[in-house]
């Protein structure tokens, strides 16, 4: 049995190990991903984004329990930023996900963004594929949203959930940054807090403005109030997720998303493999010589790259 | 690829409600370039081991202040063994008498760090223990 076989057979340790290999871009990762690929494409991929402290992890804990109660298996990929100074990270999302620890139908993995722009780690697309292939019905991906970075997650998932909380002034931020437009479901979490009513009204208004005159086939973003700590509104959130999944599958969204991801995966793989194979045939001494010449301004990088490529093919 | 970027689980077993020490060490390890998964307070040995398995960590660090180290630490070691994770190095931090520390090391703990240990010493020891581990697979 290969590691990929073990993952397909539901071996959690093998799954954890493969996620590490994929994250580290280990040499054997590509072969494993190739072996797993045909088993991907089944899970409902849900991005859960929002400002730090909005309650994303707490909400995932409650939502996952709700999904598990209805029989679905759930994987969580919790992505946090790495320190720009040390490249290290403290990944603390599990603190809020204690209800999932002893559940054999749930799996939680923390991941550092390792400097990838836009909150979503570079390896996250591959990690999502691995969790999908492992057979989880739902994959929930937590990412820290700061302004534009939510846009990255939209390309990776079927359903985008934007989590807001009263008092963060986020409603206004979201409207400015155009983040609301990518949300399929907007959650006002911490619905128990004093300013929740005002925040809810602001969001309702903002949503109605953000979605001008859509056609009948278009998805109308849902707004759901929750209190993740006491698990209020979670049933409604699950219903909204299911409604969106049905909508995506019956309409074009699901197929479009598959196509977008397929292309992105192929393009990034081509780029990577072309570069690697090209560099492998370029002797280090020759490379050093060329670099020195470019540094000395006797050659320029632009035409040099073109000549090298022409000689290669 | 890089053995340099270690993934470490920092856990706080037992019932006492203080995790300042655990948080300080988590941040110090982050500043040393490690990826630290912090699981919070009141973790049972099974919870710690399940998290270590899912997160595929290179090492487990236990912060024990309650004085119950002679019970909690062996319980974690046993739970690791039971789940096939007996090869994951375990480090312990806390106020632990030298006799107890020696006993814990004899049971398989890689190192015990007392309150006076500098973070640079902790990082040095952790990195060298993990580096000495035979590569998996
Ligand atoms: N009052 C209240 N607090 C909440 C709620 N959901 C989460 N919190 C708290 O908000 C803080 C941040 O939660 P967390 O899930 O870590 O947020 P994240 O950074 O978005 O993942 C924690 O102290 C939670 O206990 C809620 O619905 N109501
Ligand atoms: Mg979180």
XYZ file of C-alpha atoms and ligand atoms in Angstrom:
479
model
C 0.000 0.000 0.000
C 1.273 3.438 -0.873
C 0.576 6.500 1.248
C -2.039 7.558 -1.299
C -3.795 4.181 -0.946
C -3.763 4.594 2.826
C -5.363 8.038 2.519
C -8.064 6.639 0.241
C -8.647 3.815 2.736
C -9.304 6.355 5.493
C -6.019 6.104 7.420
C -5.863 9.328 9.423
C -2.162 9.135 10.165
C -1.395 8.735 6.469
C -3.675 11.683 5.751
C -1.811 13.817 8.271
C 1.538 12.774 6.808
C 0.466 13.490 3.227
C -0.753 16.941 4.258
C 2.719 17.625 5.640
C 4.423 16.432 2.456
C 2.123 18.574 0.340
C 2.641 21.575 2.580
C 6.419 21.220 2.408
C 6.291 20.648 -1.353
C 8.271 17.450 -0.749
C 9.549 15.616 -3.847
C 7.102 12.735 -3.344
C 4.102 15.059 -2.982
C 3.473 15.360 -6.721
C 3.162 11.617 -7.225
C 0.790 11.290 -4.276
C -1.375 14.158 -5.518
C -1.480 12.530 -8.948
C -2.671 9.273 -7.409
C -5.344 11.053 -5.365
C -6.640 13.338 -8.072
C -9.322 11.071 -9.504
C -10.891 10.804 -6.056
C -11.283 14.576 -5.737
C -14.220 16.717 -6.813
C -16.815 15.247 -4.476
C -16.576 17.300 -1.286
C -18.513 20.487 -0.697
C -15.749 23.078 -0.283
C -16.685 25.960 1.984
C -14.513 29.001 2.626
C -15.067 30.739 5.950
C -13.458 34.123 6.083
C -13.608 37.293 8.125
C -11.609 39.552 10.408
C -9.540 38.111 13.272
C -11.754 37.668 16.311
C -15.048 37.599 14.400
C -15.583 34.071 15.702
C -14.734 31.945 12.648
C -13.129 29.086 14.592
C -15.899 29.037 17.177
C -18.471 29.058 14.402
C -16.733 26.191 12.604
C -16.792 24.182 15.818
C -20.551 24.642 16.076
C -21.224 24.222 12.362
C -19.149 21.066 12.080
C -21.045 19.518 14.993
C -24.295 20.387 13.223
C -23.068 18.843 9.969
C -21.875 15.738 11.789
C -25.292 15.379 13.422
C -26.813 15.144 9.964
C -24.348 12.401 9.068
C -21.762 14.306 7.011
C -18.066 13.870 7.679
C -16.159 17.140 8.047
C -12.569 18.243 7.529
C -11.355 21.638 8.657
C -8.334 23.426 7.223
C -7.530 26.397 9.460
C -5.074 28.777 7.846
C -3.322 31.461 9.884
C -0.670 33.968 8.889
C 3.015 33.293 9.438
C 5.149 35.898 11.157
C 6.864 38.036 8.541
C 9.859 38.316 10.846
C 10.607 34.740 11.870
C 8.472 32.784 9.355
C 7.136 30.962 12.414
C 3.516 30.932 13.501
C 1.264 30.261 16.452
C -1.748 28.356 15.155
C -4.477 28.596 17.764
C -7.710 27.784 15.957
C -7.939 24.328 17.532
C -8.531 25.982 20.922
C -12.073 26.806 19.740
C -12.684 23.463 18.065
C -12.618 21.153 21.049
C -15.953 19.531 20.215
C -14.379 17.910 17.149
C -11.378 16.313 18.824
C -12.872 12.953 19.654
C -14.965 12.604 16.541
C -13.707 9.993 14.101
C -15.783 11.674 11.377
C -14.000 14.989 11.795
C -10.425 16.038 11.090
C -8.818 19.392 11.875
C -5.590 20.594 10.363
C -3.836 23.901 11.044
C -1.720 25.505 8.375
C 0.502 28.574 8.297
C 0.190 30.797 5.247
C 3.984 30.892 4.903
C 4.013 34.320 3.383
C 1.578 33.597 0.582
C -0.190 36.789 -0.415
C -3.839 36.997 0.380
C -4.193 34.797 3.429
C -4.611 31.564 1.529
C -1.468 29.508 1.752
C 0.154 28.498 -1.504
C -0.137 24.840 -0.624
C -3.738 25.145 0.468
C -5.216 24.205 -2.902
C -3.315 20.917 -2.791
C -4.227 20.345 0.868
C -7.898 20.843 -0.009
C -7.553 18.241 -2.763
C -6.057 15.772 -0.275
C -8.932 16.258 2.208
C -11.428 15.971 -0.643
C -9.846 12.724 -1.837
C -9.861 11.374 1.731
C -13.631 11.298 1.382
C -14.872 14.062 3.670
C -18.318 15.286 2.658
C -17.495 18.856 3.630
C -14.207 20.691 3.765
C -14.361 23.936 5.741
C -11.452 26.294 5.111
C -10.870 29.070 7.648
C -8.881 32.025 6.385
C -8.200 35.387 7.946
C -9.766 38.011 5.778
C -8.149 41.396 5.661
C -9.560 43.445 2.847
C -8.761 42.005 -0.543
C -7.467 38.633 0.568
C -10.945 37.108 0.722
C -10.911 37.182 -3.045
C -8.323 34.380 -3.124
C -10.503 31.958 -1.236
C -13.400 32.469 -3.635
C -11.469 30.754 -6.426
C -10.830 27.661 -4.334
C -14.269 26.858 -2.938
C -17.891 26.346 -3.920
C -19.375 28.459 -1.163
C -17.955 31.569 0.520
C -19.132 32.416 4.027
C -18.180 35.855 5.307
C -18.241 36.160 9.093
C -18.900 39.572 10.611
C -19.336 40.601 14.210
C -20.963 43.660 15.741
C -18.705 46.466 16.801
C -15.756 45.702 14.564
C -16.899 48.379 12.143
C -16.515 45.634 9.613
C -19.773 46.139 7.817
C -18.390 49.386 6.515
C -15.020 47.829 5.699
C -16.701 45.017 3.816
C -18.713 47.426 1.741
C -15.643 49.499 0.899
C -13.470 46.556 -0.019
C -16.149 44.942 -2.136
C -15.844 41.804 -0.076
C -19.589 41.423 0.307
C -19.874 40.754 -3.414
C -18.000 37.477 -3.148
C -19.955 36.230 -0.141
C -22.617 33.628 -0.800
C -23.603 33.666 2.834
C -22.968 36.481 5.283
C -22.986 35.548 8.945
C -23.469 38.095 11.653
C -21.868 36.212 14.523
C -21.922 37.290 18.162
C -25.605 37.949 17.691
C -25.821 38.001 21.474
C -23.850 41.249 21.729
C -25.613 44.591 22.323
C -25.009 46.137 18.895
C -26.051 43.077 16.921
C -29.380 44.547 15.814
C -27.780 47.642 14.348
C -25.077 45.586 12.659
C -27.693 43.287 11.181
C -29.590 46.208 9.703
C -26.412 47.690 8.249
C -25.528 44.384 6.649
C -29.030 43.902 5.281
C -28.844 47.282 3.643
C -25.321 46.710 2.363
C -26.309 43.378 0.847
C -29.286 44.847 -0.912
C -27.026 47.516 -2.395
C -24.291 45.062 -3.318
C -26.650 42.897 -5.352
C -28.340 45.108 -7.909
C -31.114 43.524 -10.012
C -29.824 40.012 -10.445
C -31.504 37.539 -12.803
C -33.862 34.890 -11.526
C -31.190 32.195 -11.771
C -28.713 34.142 -9.673
C -28.019 33.271 -6.056
C -29.331 35.790 -3.575
C -26.785 36.000 -0.737
C -28.220 34.909 2.576
C -27.728 36.714 5.830
C -27.669 34.581 8.953
C -27.393 35.729 12.542
C -25.540 33.357 14.847
C -24.235 33.081 18.350
C -21.475 30.544 17.910
C -20.712 30.193 21.616
C -24.216 29.124 22.577
C -24.781 27.558 19.133
C -27.757 29.671 18.114
C -28.523 30.094 14.429
C -26.285 27.221 13.393
C -29.160 25.180 12.007
C -30.065 28.144 9.815
C -26.463 28.423 8.642
C -26.411 24.751 7.697
C -29.652 25.195 5.778
C -28.147 28.154 3.910
C -25.043 26.094 3.064
C -27.178 23.277 1.735
C -29.312 25.651 -0.272
C -26.205 27.153 -1.817
C -24.717 23.760 -2.577
C -27.925 22.723 -4.344
C -27.969 25.994 -6.232
C -24.318 25.592 -7.252
C -24.786 22.011 -8.402
C -27.953 22.657 -10.338
C -26.634 25.824 -11.903
C -23.266 26.506 -13.484
C -21.285 27.432 -10.381
C -20.076 23.948 -9.488
C -18.880 23.119 -12.999
C -17.339 26.574 -13.425
C -15.477 26.234 -10.181
C -14.128 22.829 -11.219
C -12.955 24.301 -14.514
C -11.317 27.299 -12.867
C -9.471 25.087 -10.407
C -8.487 22.570 -13.056
C -6.943 25.324 -15.144
C -5.205 26.951 -12.193
C -3.764 23.599 -11.152
C -2.529 22.816 -14.650
C -1.021 26.257 -15.182
C 0.813 26.270 -11.867
C 2.064 22.731 -12.466
C 3.259 23.623 -15.966
C 5.049 26.679 -14.644
C 6.685 24.655 -11.902
C 7.668 21.692 -14.066
C 8.888 23.807 -16.979
C 11.023 25.861 -14.656
C 12.419 22.807 -12.882
C 13.248 20.930 -16.058
C 14.818 24.021 -17.586
C 16.981 24.715 -14.547
C 18.064 21.073 -14.375
C 19.754 21.271 -17.783
C 21.450 24.598 -17.078
C 24.904 23.923 -15.609
C 25.416 25.912 -12.368
C 28.711 27.319 -13.660
C 27.011 28.674 -16.776
C 24.225 30.136 -14.668
C 26.754 31.856 -12.394
C 28.524 33.300 -15.402
C 25.320 34.679 -16.873
C 24.232 36.136 -13.541
C 27.589 37.877 -13.174
C 27.279 39.330 -16.648
C 23.797 40.630 -15.907
C 24.956 42.116 -12.610
C 27.832 43.818 -14.448
C 25.347 45.227 -16.980
C 27.127 43.590 -19.906
C 23.950 41.593 -20.533
C 20.321 42.232 -19.719
C 17.987 39.668 -18.061
C 15.219 40.070 -20.634
C 16.921 39.089 -23.864
C 19.160 36.623 -21.992
C 16.106 34.692 -20.769
C 14.676 34.689 -24.289
C 17.942 33.376 -25.800
C 18.308 30.680 -23.139
C 14.773 29.487 -23.742
C 15.216 29.490 -27.511
C 18.362 27.380 -27.143
C 16.528 25.006 -24.789
C 13.575 24.091 -26.972
C 11.908 19.630 2.311
C 12.995 21.701 5.254
C 13.711 20.073 8.550
C 14.356 23.636 9.589
C 10.697 24.597 9.925
C 9.519 22.475 12.819
C 5.861 21.850 13.605
C 5.346 21.590 17.335
C 2.251 20.944 19.429
C 2.144 22.837 22.703
C -0.426 21.427 25.080
C -1.533 22.079 28.601
C -2.735 18.862 30.207
C -4.491 18.796 33.522
C -7.099 20.891 35.218
C -5.341 24.029 36.367
C -6.443 27.177 34.608
C -3.151 28.909 33.861
C -1.580 28.875 30.458
C 0.630 31.934 30.569
C 3.754 29.767 30.548
C 2.489 27.747 27.600
C 1.688 30.895 25.660
C 5.086 32.435 26.385
C 6.871 29.361 25.118
C 4.566 29.131 22.082
C 5.520 32.675 21.115
C 9.208 32.082 21.747
C 9.157 29.043 19.479
C 7.316 31.022 16.817
C 9.968 33.713 17.047
C 12.543 30.967 16.532
C 10.792 30.159 13.246
C 8.719 27.167 14.346
C 5.078 26.531 13.560
C 3.375 26.054 16.887
C -0.033 24.472 17.220
C -1.517 25.572 20.506
C -4.499 23.612 21.781
C -5.472 25.513 24.890
C -6.278 24.565 28.436
C -7.511 21.394 30.090
C -6.428 18.837 27.543
C -6.764 15.148 28.283
C -3.968 12.855 27.098
C -6.264 11.504 24.367
C -7.028 15.007 23.121
C -3.332 15.831 22.980
C -2.491 12.682 21.080
C -5.349 13.087 18.622
C -4.197 16.649 17.909
C -0.586 15.480 17.495
C -1.751 12.860 15.008
C -3.931 15.169 12.936
C -1.329 17.920 12.902
C 1.550 15.511 12.170
C 3.870 17.400 14.483
C 7.617 16.884 14.859
C 7.414 17.214 18.636
C 4.990 17.588 21.522
C 5.621 20.081 24.316
C 3.697 19.684 27.559
C 3.378 22.524 30.012
C 2.629 21.110 33.445
C 2.357 23.320 36.498
C -0.217 21.476 38.527
C 2.250 19.122 40.201
C 0.444 16.209 38.584
C 3.283 15.589 36.140
C 3.927 12.067 37.470
C 0.437 11.107 36.356
C -0.204 13.319 33.337
C 3.072 12.911 31.478
C 3.191 9.085 31.560
C -0.466 9.076 30.492
C 0.419 11.156 27.430
C 3.409 8.917 26.646
C 1.195 5.836 26.847
C -1.521 7.381 24.705
C 1.102 8.284 22.088
C 2.391 4.703 22.090
C -1.136 3.351 21.791
C -1.770 5.431 18.669
C 1.513 4.480 17.046
C 3.091 7.868 17.761
C 5.664 6.596 20.241
C 8.468 7.997 18.091
C 7.329 11.617 18.461
C 9.668 13.408 20.901
C 7.982 14.741 24.028
C 9.277 17.728 25.987
C 8.039 18.810 29.387
C 8.156 22.257 30.935
C 7.216 23.113 34.492
C 8.308 23.053 38.095
C 9.494 19.472 38.364
C 11.825 18.045 41.050
C 14.992 16.513 39.634
C 14.085 12.982 40.805
C 10.768 13.192 38.978
C 12.471 14.672 35.925
C 14.895 11.750 35.832
C 11.984 9.310 36.095
C 10.157 11.054 33.249
C 13.261 10.933 31.068
C 13.598 7.231 31.850
C 10.040 6.754 30.622
C 10.837 8.392 27.306
C 10.587 12.166 27.753
C 13.300 13.766 25.614
C 13.984 16.686 27.944
C 12.527 18.438 30.973
C 12.781 22.216 31.201
C 12.561 23.916 34.572
C 11.367 27.485 35.146
C 14.909 28.839 34.845
C 15.608 27.416 31.391
C 16.200 30.119 28.788
C 14.125 29.985 25.648
C 17.271 29.787 23.550
C 18.295 26.653 25.463
C 14.836 25.138 24.948
C 14.982 25.854 21.240
C 18.505 24.455 20.933
C 17.594 21.195 22.677
C 14.346 20.744 20.740
C 16.029 21.313 17.417
C 18.827 18.886 18.147
C 16.491 16.134 19.427
C 14.228 16.447 16.397
C 17.203 16.543 14.030
C 18.513 13.298 15.543
C 15.270 11.499 14.826
C 15.426 9.049 11.951
C 13.423 10.417 9.021
C 9.925 8.926 8.731
C 9.055 6.832 5.674
N -20.204 36.774 22.675
C -19.777 35.959 21.725
N -18.451 35.686 21.631
C -18.048 34.850 20.649
C -18.954 34.272 19.726
N -18.249 33.513 18.854
C -16.952 33.605 19.225
N -16.818 34.412 20.319
C -15.562 34.749 21.013
O -14.798 35.574 20.158
C -13.410 35.326 20.335
C -12.735 35.000 19.006
O -13.277 33.781 18.511
P -12.525 32.930 17.427
O -13.447 31.814 17.049
O -11.167 32.572 17.873
O -12.444 33.991 16.226
P -11.614 33.919 14.838
O -10.352 34.683 15.041
O -12.511 34.599 13.831
O -11.397 32.472 14.506
C -13.310 34.182 21.328
O -13.051 34.727 22.600
C -14.693 33.564 21.285
O -15.034 32.932 22.472
C -20.347 34.593 19.854
O -21.202 34.160 19.086
N -20.693 35.443 20.878
Mg -9.653 31.369 14.131
